[in-house]
Short mmCIF file of C-alpha atoms and ligand atoms in Angstrom, two decimals:
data_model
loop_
_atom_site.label_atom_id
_atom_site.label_comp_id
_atom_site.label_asym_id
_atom_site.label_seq_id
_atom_site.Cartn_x
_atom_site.Cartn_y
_atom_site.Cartn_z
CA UNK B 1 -8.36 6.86 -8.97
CA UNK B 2 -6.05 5.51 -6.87
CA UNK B 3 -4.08 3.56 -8.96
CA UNK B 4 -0.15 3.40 -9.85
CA UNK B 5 -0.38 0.85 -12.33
CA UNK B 6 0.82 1.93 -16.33
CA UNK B 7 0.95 5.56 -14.93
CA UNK B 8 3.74 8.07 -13.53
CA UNK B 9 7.35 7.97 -14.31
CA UNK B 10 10.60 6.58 -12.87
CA UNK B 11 14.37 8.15 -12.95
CA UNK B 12 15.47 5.34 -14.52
CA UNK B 13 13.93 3.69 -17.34
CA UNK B 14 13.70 -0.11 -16.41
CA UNK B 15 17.34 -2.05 -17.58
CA UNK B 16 15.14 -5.21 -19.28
CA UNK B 17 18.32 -7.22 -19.53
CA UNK B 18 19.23 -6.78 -16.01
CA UNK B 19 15.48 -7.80 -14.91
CA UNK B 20 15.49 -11.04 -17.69
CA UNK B 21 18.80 -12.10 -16.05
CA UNK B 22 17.43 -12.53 -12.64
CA UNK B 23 14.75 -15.04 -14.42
CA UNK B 24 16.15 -17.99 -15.39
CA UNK B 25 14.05 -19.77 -16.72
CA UNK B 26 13.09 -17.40 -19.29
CA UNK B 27 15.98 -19.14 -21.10
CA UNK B 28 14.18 -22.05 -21.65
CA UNK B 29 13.63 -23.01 -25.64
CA UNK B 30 10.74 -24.75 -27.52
CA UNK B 31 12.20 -26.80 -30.67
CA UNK B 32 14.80 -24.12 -31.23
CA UNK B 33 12.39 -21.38 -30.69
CA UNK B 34 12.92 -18.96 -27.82
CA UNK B 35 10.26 -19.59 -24.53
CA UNK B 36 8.10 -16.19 -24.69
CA UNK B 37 6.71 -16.46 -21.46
CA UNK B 38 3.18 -14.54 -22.11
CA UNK B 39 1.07 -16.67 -19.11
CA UNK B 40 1.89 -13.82 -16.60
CA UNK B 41 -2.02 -14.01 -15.24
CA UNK B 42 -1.58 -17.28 -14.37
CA UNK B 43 1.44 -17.47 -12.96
CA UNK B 44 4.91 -15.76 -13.27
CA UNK B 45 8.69 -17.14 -12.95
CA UNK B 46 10.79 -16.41 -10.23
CA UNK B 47 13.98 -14.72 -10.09
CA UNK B 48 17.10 -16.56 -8.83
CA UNK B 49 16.89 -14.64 -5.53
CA UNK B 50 13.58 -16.41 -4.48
CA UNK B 51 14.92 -19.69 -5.59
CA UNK B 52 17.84 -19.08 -3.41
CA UNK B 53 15.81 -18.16 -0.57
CA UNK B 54 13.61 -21.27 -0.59
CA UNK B 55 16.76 -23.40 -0.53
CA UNK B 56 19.06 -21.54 2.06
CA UNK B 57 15.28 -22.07 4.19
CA UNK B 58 15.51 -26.24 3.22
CA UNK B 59 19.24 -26.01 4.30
CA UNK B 60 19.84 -23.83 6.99
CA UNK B 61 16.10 -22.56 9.18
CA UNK B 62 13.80 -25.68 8.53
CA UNK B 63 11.57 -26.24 11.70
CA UNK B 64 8.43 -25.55 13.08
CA UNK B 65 7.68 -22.37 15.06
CA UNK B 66 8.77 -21.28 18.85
CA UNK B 67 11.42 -24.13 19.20
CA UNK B 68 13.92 -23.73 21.84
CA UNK B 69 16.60 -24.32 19.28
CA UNK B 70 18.52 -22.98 15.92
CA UNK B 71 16.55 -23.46 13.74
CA UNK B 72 13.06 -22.98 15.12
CA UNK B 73 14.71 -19.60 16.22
CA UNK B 74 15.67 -18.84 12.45
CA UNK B 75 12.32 -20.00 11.16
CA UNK B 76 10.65 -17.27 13.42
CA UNK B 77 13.02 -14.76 12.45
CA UNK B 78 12.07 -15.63 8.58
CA UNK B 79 8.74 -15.74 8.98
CA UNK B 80 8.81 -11.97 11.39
CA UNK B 81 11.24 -10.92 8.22
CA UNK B 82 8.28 -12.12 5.95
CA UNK B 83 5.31 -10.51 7.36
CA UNK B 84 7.81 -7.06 7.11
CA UNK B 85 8.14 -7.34 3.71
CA UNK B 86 4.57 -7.94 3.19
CA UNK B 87 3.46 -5.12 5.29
CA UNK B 88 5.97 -3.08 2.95
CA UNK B 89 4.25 -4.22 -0.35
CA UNK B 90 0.97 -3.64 1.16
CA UNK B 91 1.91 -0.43 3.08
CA UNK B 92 0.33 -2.02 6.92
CA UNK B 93 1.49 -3.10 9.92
CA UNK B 94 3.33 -6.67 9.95
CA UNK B 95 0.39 -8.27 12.34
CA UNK B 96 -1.85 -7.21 9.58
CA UNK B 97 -0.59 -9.80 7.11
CA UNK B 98 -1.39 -13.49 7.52
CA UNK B 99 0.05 -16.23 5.45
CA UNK B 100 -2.10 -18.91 3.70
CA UNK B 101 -1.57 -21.51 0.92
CA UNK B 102 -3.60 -19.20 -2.02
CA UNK B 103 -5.90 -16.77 -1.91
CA UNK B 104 -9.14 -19.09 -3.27
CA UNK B 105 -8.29 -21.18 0.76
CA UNK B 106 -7.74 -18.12 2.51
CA UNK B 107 -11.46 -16.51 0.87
CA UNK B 108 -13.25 -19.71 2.05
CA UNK B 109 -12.12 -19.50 5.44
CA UNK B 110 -12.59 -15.70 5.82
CA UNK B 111 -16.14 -15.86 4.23
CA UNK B 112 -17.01 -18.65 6.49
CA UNK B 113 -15.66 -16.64 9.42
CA UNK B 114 -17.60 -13.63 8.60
CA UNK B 115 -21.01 -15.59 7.98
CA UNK B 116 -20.64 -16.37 11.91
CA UNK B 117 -22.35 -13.36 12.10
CA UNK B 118 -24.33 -13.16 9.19
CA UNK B 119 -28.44 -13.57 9.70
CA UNK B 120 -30.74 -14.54 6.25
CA UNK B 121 -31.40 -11.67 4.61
CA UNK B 122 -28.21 -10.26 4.81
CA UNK B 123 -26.61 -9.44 1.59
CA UNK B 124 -23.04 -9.66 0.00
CA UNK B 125 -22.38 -7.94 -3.59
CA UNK B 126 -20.07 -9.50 -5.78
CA UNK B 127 -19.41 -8.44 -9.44
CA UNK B 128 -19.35 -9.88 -13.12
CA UNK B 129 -15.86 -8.65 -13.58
CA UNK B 130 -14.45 -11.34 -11.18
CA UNK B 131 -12.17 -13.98 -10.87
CA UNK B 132 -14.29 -16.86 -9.43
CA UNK B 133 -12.41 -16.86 -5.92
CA UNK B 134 -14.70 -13.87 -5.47
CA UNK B 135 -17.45 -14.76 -6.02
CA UNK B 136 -17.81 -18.91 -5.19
CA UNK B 137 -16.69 -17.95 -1.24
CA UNK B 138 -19.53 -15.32 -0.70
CA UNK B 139 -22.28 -17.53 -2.83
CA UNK B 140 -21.21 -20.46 -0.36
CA UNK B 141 -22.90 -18.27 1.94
CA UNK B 142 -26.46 -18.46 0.10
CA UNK B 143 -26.55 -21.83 2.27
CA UNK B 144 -27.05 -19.93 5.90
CA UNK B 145 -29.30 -17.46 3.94
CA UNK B 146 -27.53 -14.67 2.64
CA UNK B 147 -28.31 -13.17 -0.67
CA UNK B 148 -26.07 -12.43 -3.11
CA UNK B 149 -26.21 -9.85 -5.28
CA UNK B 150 -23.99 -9.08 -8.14
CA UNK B 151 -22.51 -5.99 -10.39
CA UNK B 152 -22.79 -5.87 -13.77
CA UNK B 153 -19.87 -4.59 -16.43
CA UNK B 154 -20.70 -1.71 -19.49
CA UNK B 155 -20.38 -4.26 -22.27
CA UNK B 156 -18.54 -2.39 -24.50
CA UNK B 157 -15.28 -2.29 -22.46
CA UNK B 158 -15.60 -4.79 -19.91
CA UNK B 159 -15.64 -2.40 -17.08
CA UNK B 160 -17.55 -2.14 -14.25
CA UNK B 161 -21.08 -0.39 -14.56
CA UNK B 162 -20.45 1.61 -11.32
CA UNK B 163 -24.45 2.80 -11.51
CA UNK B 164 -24.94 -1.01 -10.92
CA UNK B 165 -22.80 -1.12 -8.31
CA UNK B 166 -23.97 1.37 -6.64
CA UNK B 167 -27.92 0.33 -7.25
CA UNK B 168 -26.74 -3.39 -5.71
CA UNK B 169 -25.19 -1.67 -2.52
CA UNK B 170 -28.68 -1.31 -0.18
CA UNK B 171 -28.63 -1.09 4.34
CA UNK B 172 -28.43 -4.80 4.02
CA UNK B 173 -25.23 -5.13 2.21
CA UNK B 174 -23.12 -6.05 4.72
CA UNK B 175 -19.80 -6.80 2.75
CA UNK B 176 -18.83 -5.80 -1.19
CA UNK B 177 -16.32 -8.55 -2.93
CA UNK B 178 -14.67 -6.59 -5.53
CA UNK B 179 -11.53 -6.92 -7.60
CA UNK B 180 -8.60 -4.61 -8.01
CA UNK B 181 -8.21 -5.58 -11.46
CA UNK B 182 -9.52 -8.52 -13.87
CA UNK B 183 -7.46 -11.26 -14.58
CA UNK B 184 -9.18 -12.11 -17.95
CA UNK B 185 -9.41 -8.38 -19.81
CA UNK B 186 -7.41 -6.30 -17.42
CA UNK B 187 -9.37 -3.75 -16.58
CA UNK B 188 -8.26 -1.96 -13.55
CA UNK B 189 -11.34 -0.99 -11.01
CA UNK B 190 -11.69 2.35 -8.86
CA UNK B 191 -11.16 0.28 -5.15
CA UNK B 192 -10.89 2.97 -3.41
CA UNK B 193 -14.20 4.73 -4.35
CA UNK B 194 -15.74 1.19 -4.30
CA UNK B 195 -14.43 0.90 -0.86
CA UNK B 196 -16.33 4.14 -0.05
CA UNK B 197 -19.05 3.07 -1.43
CA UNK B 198 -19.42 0.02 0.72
CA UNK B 199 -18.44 1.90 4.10
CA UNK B 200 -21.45 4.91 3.29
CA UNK B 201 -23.29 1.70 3.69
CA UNK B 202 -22.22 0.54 6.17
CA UNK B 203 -20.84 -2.95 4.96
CA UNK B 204 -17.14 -4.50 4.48
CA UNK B 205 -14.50 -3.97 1.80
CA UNK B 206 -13.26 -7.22 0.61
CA UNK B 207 -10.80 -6.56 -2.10
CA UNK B 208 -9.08 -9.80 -4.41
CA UNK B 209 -5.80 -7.74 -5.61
CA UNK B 210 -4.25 -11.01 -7.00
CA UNK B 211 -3.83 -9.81 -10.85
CA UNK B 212 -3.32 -6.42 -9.86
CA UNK B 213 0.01 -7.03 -7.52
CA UNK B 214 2.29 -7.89 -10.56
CA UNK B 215 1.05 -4.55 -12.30
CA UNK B 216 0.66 -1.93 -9.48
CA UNK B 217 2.03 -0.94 -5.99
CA UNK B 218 -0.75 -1.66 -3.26
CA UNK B 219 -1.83 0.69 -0.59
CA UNK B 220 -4.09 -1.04 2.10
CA UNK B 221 -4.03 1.90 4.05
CA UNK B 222 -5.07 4.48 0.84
CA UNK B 223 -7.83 2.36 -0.14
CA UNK B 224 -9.01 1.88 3.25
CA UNK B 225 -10.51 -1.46 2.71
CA UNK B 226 -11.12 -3.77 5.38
CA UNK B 227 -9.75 -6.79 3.85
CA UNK B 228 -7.30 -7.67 0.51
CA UNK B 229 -5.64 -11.12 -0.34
CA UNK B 230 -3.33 -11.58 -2.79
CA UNK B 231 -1.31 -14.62 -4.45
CA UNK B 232 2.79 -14.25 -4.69
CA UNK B 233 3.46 -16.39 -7.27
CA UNK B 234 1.75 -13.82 -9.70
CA UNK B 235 4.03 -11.62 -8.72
CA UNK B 236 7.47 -13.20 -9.20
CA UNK B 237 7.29 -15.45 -5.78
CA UNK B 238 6.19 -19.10 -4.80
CA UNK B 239 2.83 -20.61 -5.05
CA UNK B 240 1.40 -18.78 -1.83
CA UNK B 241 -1.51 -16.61 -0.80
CA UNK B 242 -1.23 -13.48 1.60
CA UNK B 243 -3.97 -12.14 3.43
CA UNK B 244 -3.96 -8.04 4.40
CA UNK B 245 -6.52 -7.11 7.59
CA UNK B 246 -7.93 -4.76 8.97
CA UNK B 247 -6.25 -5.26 12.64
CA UNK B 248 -9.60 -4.61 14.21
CA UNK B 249 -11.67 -6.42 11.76
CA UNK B 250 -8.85 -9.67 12.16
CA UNK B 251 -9.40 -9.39 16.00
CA UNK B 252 -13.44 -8.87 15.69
CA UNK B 253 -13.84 -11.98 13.37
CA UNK B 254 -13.44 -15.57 14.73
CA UNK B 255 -11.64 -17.96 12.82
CA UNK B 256 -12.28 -21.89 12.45
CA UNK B 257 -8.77 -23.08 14.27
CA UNK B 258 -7.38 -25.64 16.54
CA UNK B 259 -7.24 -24.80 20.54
CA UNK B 260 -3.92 -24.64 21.34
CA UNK B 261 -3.71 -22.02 18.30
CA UNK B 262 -2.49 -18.54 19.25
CA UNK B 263 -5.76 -16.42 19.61
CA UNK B 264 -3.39 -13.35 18.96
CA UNK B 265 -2.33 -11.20 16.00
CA UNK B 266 -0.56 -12.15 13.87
CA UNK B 267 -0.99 -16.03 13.87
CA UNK B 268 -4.79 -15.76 14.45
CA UNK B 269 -5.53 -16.60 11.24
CA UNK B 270 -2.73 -19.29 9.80
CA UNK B 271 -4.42 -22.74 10.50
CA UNK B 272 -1.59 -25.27 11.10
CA UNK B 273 1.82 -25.55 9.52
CA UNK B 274 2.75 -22.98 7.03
CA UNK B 275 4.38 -23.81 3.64
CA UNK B 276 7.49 -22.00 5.46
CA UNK B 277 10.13 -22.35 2.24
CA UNK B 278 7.14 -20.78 0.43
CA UNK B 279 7.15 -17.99 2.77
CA UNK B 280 10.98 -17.35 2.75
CA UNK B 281 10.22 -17.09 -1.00
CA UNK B 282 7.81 -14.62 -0.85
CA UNK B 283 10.08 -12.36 1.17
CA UNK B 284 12.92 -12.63 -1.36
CA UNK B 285 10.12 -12.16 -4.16
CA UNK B 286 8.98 -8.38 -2.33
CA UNK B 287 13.06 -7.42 -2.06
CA UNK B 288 13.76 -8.28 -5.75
CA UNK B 289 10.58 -6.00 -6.53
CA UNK B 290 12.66 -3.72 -4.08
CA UNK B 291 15.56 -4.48 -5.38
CA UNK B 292 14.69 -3.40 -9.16
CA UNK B 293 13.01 -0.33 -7.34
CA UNK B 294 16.64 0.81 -6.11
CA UNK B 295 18.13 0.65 -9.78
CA UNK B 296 15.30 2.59 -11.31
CA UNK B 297 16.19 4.79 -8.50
CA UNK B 298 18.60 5.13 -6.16
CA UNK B 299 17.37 7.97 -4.31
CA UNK B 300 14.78 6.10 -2.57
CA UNK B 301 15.61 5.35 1.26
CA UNK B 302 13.20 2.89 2.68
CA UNK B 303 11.76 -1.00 0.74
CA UNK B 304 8.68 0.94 0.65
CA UNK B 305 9.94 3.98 -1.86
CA UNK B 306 11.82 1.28 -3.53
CA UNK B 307 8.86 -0.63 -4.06
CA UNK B 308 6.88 2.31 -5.28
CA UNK B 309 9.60 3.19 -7.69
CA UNK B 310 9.84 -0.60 -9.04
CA UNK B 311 6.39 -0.14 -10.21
CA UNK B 312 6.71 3.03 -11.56
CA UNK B 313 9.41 1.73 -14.25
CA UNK B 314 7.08 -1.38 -14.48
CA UNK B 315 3.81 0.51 -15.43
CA UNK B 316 5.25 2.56 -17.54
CA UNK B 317 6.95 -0.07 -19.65
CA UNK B 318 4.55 -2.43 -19.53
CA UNK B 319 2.20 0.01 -20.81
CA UNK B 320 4.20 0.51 -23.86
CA UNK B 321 4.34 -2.87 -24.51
CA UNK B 322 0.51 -2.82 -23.95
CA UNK B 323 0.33 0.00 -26.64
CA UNK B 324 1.88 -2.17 -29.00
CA UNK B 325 0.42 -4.92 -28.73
CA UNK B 326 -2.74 -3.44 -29.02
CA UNK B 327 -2.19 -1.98 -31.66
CA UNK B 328 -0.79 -4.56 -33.28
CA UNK B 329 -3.93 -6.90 -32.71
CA UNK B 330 -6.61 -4.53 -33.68
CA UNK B 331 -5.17 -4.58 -37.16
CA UNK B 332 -6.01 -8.41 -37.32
CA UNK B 333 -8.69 -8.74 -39.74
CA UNK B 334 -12.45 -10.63 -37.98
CA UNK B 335 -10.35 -10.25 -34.30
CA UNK B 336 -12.51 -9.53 -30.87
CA UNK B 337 -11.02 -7.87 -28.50
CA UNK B 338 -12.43 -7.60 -25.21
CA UNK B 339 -12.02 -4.53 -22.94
CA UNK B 340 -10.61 -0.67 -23.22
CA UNK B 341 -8.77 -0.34 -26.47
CA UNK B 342 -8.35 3.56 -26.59
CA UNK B 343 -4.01 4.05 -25.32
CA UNK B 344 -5.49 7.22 -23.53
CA UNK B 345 -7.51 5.33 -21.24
CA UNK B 346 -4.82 2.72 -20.70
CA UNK B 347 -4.41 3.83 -16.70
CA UNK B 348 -7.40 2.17 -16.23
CA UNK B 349 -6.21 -1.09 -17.40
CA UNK B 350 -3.18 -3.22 -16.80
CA UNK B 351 -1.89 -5.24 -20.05
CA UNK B 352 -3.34 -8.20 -19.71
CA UNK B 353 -5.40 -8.65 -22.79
CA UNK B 354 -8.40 -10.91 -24.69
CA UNK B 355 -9.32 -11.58 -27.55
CA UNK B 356 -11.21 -14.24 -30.00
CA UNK B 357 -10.43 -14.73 -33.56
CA UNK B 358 -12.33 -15.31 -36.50
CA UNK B 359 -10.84 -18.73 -37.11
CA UNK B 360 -10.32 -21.48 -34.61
CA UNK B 361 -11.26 -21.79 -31.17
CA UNK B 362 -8.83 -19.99 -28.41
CA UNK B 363 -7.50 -23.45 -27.98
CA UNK B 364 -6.40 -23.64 -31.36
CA UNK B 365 -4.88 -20.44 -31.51
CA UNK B 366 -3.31 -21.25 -28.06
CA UNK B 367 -2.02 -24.65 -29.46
CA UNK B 368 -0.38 -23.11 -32.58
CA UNK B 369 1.58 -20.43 -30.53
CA UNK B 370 2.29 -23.35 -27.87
CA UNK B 371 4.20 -24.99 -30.77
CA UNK B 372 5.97 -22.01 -31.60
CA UNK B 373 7.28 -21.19 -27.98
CA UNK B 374 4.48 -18.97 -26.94
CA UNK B 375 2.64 -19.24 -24.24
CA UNK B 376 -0.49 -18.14 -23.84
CA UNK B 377 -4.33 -19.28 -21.72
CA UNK B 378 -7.21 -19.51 -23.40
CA UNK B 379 -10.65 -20.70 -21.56
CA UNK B 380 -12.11 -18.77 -18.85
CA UNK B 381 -9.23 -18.45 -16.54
CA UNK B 382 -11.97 -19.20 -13.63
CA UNK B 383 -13.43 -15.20 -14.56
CA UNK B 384 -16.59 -17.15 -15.22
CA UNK B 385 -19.20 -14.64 -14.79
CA UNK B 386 -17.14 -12.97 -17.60
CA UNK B 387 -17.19 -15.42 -19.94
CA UNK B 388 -20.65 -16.44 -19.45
CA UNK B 389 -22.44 -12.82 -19.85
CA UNK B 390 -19.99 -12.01 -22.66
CA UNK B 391 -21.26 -15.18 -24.48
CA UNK B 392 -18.32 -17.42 -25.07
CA UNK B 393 -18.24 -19.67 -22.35
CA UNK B 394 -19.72 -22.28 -24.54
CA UNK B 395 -17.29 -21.02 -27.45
CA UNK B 396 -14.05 -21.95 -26.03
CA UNK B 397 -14.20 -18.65 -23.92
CA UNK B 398 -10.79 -16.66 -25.26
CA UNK B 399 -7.48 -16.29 -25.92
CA UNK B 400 -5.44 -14.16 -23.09
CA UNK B 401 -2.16 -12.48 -23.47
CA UNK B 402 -0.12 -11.61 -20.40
CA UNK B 403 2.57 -9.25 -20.08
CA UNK B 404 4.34 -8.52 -17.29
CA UNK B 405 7.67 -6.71 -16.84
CA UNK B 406 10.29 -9.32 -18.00
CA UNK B 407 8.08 -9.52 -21.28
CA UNK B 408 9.82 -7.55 -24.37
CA UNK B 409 8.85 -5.93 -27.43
CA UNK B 410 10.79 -8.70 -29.43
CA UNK B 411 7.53 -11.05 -27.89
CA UNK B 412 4.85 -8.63 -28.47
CA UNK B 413 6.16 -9.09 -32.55
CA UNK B 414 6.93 -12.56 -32.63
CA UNK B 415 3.05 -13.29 -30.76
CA UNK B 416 1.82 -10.98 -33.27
CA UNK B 417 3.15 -12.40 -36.17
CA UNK B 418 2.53 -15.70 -35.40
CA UNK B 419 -0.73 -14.68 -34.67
CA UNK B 420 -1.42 -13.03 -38.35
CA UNK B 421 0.02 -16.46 -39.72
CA UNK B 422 -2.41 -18.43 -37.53
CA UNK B 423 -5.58 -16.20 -39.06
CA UNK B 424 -4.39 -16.53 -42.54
CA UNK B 425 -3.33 -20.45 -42.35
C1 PLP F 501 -7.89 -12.30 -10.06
C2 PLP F 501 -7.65 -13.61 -9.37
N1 PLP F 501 -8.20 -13.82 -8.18
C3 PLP F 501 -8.02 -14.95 -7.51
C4 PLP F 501 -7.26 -15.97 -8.05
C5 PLP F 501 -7.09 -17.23 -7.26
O1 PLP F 501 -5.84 -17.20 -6.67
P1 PLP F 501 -5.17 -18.51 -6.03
O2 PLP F 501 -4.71 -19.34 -7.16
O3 PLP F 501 -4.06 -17.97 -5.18
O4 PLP F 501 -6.22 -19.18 -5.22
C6 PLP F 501 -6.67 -15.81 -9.29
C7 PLP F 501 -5.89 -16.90 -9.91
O5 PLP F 501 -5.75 -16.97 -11.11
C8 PLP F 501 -6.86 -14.59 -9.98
O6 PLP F 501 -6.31 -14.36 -11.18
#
């Protein structure tokens, strides 16, 4: 597997109350009651760095592109700074990253650029596992023709039945939508090998790494896929969405654009004006991920090592505070939980967990621990094919619990308890 996340170890363990000062708004109280900030998969706060960054952008670079003057120049030398950093996270080339507003608008307009040469018949496999930004771009495509296929998951532990998979994948697949990991149970799948799977076939690897980029370094090049997006404000940036290409598949490919639009690489595929404060933030958000890397190891040399070593501190204490909270909820009396349970098998997950109760709906439960400063989703978190084959889409779908890196063990008891008073109440 080629997979980082909740594995390996770092030099340093990670210094939580360095990382929680560089989030400021994790200071923020609910009726006296400390803000436990367990909505990760939806969304993540931002260290002061990015914040910074999107202001000193507002004061000092804000323009449009290829201006003859100050700050046009500095708002090409941000966004050239940018694409580096990206290309960093992602381990590319800078022309291989494109910018884009999320990932759900940057899907739509890739699938509808790749249909361009799509014929009916054709076929696209999606899966069960994912988020529905992978799957409602590709079944758009049904309209020219195409049919989609789609993956199923082994019940038991919500992960992917890779049989299925590989029964789905036929000659006339001629792209697989997968997802690095599932932003509903966490389950972390085997991209690369999926990716292989695909290419035997002949078709395209489209890979949706958005929950898996707060949990896990990225290699584009190790998993060889031919395309990956992901979404930076789920992993400490602004509200943004990055798209990773092949460089021959971004040049083969014809977008939908404007004429005057550069044909070339790399702003082939950002239609009109970029969100460019966003952008400056998503730079800042990859060098305090760097950043964090350096003090959990200052032996690394280039962003990329740092990067690397960032997550290894991250996955390995955000698996403990997985371990815990597992734990801790499989002792609940009449709880579901939804996905791999067993700590052994915990490098194939990332700790983002589900679960149902047996009393209340997950809005109820999410309700009482809103009241009690703890935020949680419940719902389907748009993993709809999820919730709908493991029957409790009509049922108030479930209750998720996110941790990321700035999460504690302090949260993991206080959620816990609060949940034991909720099923007892
Ligand atoms: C796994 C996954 N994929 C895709 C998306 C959609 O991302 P965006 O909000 O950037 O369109 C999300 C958002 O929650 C997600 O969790």
């Amino acid at each position: 597997m080629s997979t980082t996340a909740m594995q390996g170890s770092s030099n340093e363990p990670l210094d939580i109350a360095w990382v929680r000062r560089q989030f400021p708004s994790l200071q923020l109280e609910v009726d006296g009651n400390p803000a436990a900030f367990l909505d990760g998969p939806a969304g993540t706060q931002v260290p002061r760095q990015v914040m910074e960054a999107i202001q000193n952008y507002l004061l000092q670079a804000n323009a449009n592109t290829c201006g003859a003057f100050l700050t046009s120049r500095r708002t090409d030398e941000m966004l050239a700074g940018a694409r580096a950093a990206m290309a960093d996270f992602l381990n590319c080339s800078p022309e291989e990253i494109s910018f884009g507003p999320n990932m759900t608008t940057i899907t739509f307009a890739l699938a509808r650029a790749i249909a361009r040469e799509l014929k009916p018949g054709d076929e696209i496999v999606v899966t069960t596992l994912d988020h529905d930004a992978n799957v409602a771009p590709w079944r758009a495509l049904e309209e020219k023709g195409v049919v989609i296929r789609q993956a199923d998951i082994r019940e038991e532990d919500c992960t992917l039945d890779l049989d299925d998979l590989r029964r789905k994948i036929t000659a006339k697949t001629k792209l697989v939508a997968a997802g690095y990991a599932s932003n509903a149970v966490g389950t972390i799948n085997p991209v690369a090998e999926i990716t292989r799977l695909a290419h035997e076939a002949g078709a395209l690897m489209f890979v949706d790494a958005v929950h898996y980029a707060p949990h896990g370094a990225i290699d584009a090049k190790a998993l060889d896929c031919d395309f990956l997006a992901c979404s930076p404000y789920k992993f400490f940036g602004p509200h943004m969405g990055v798209l990773y290409g092949k460089k021959e598949q971004l040049l083969r490919f014809r977008p939908y654009k404007v004429r005057p639009a550069p044909e070339t690489l790399p702003d082939r595929w950002e239609t009109g004006t970029q969100i460019h404060e966003g952008i400056a933030g998503v730079a800042a958000a990859v060098d305090y991920v760097a950043e964090l890397g350096r003090r959990c190891d200052p032996a690394v040399k280039t962003r990329r090592e740092a990067l690397l070593a960032a997550y290894r501190a991250t996955g390995t204490y955000e698996r403990g505070l997985a371990t815990k909270l597992i734990a801790g909820l499989l002792e609940i009396p009449g709880l579901t939980f939804y996905g791999i349970r067993e700590p052994q098998r915990f490098h194939e997950r990332c700790s983002t967990v589900s679960v149902r109760l047996a009393k209340g709906t997950p809005l109820d439960a999410a309700k009482f621990l809103g009241e009690r400063g703890i935020f949680t989703w419940d719902g389907n978190f748009y993993a709809l094919n999820l919730t709908e084959r493991l029957g409790v889409q009509e049922k108030g779908g479930v209750l998720r619990i996110g941790l990321v890196h700035y999460n504690t063990a302090e949260e993991v008891d206080r959620l816990l308890s609060s949940l034991r008073e909720f099923s007892l109440d």
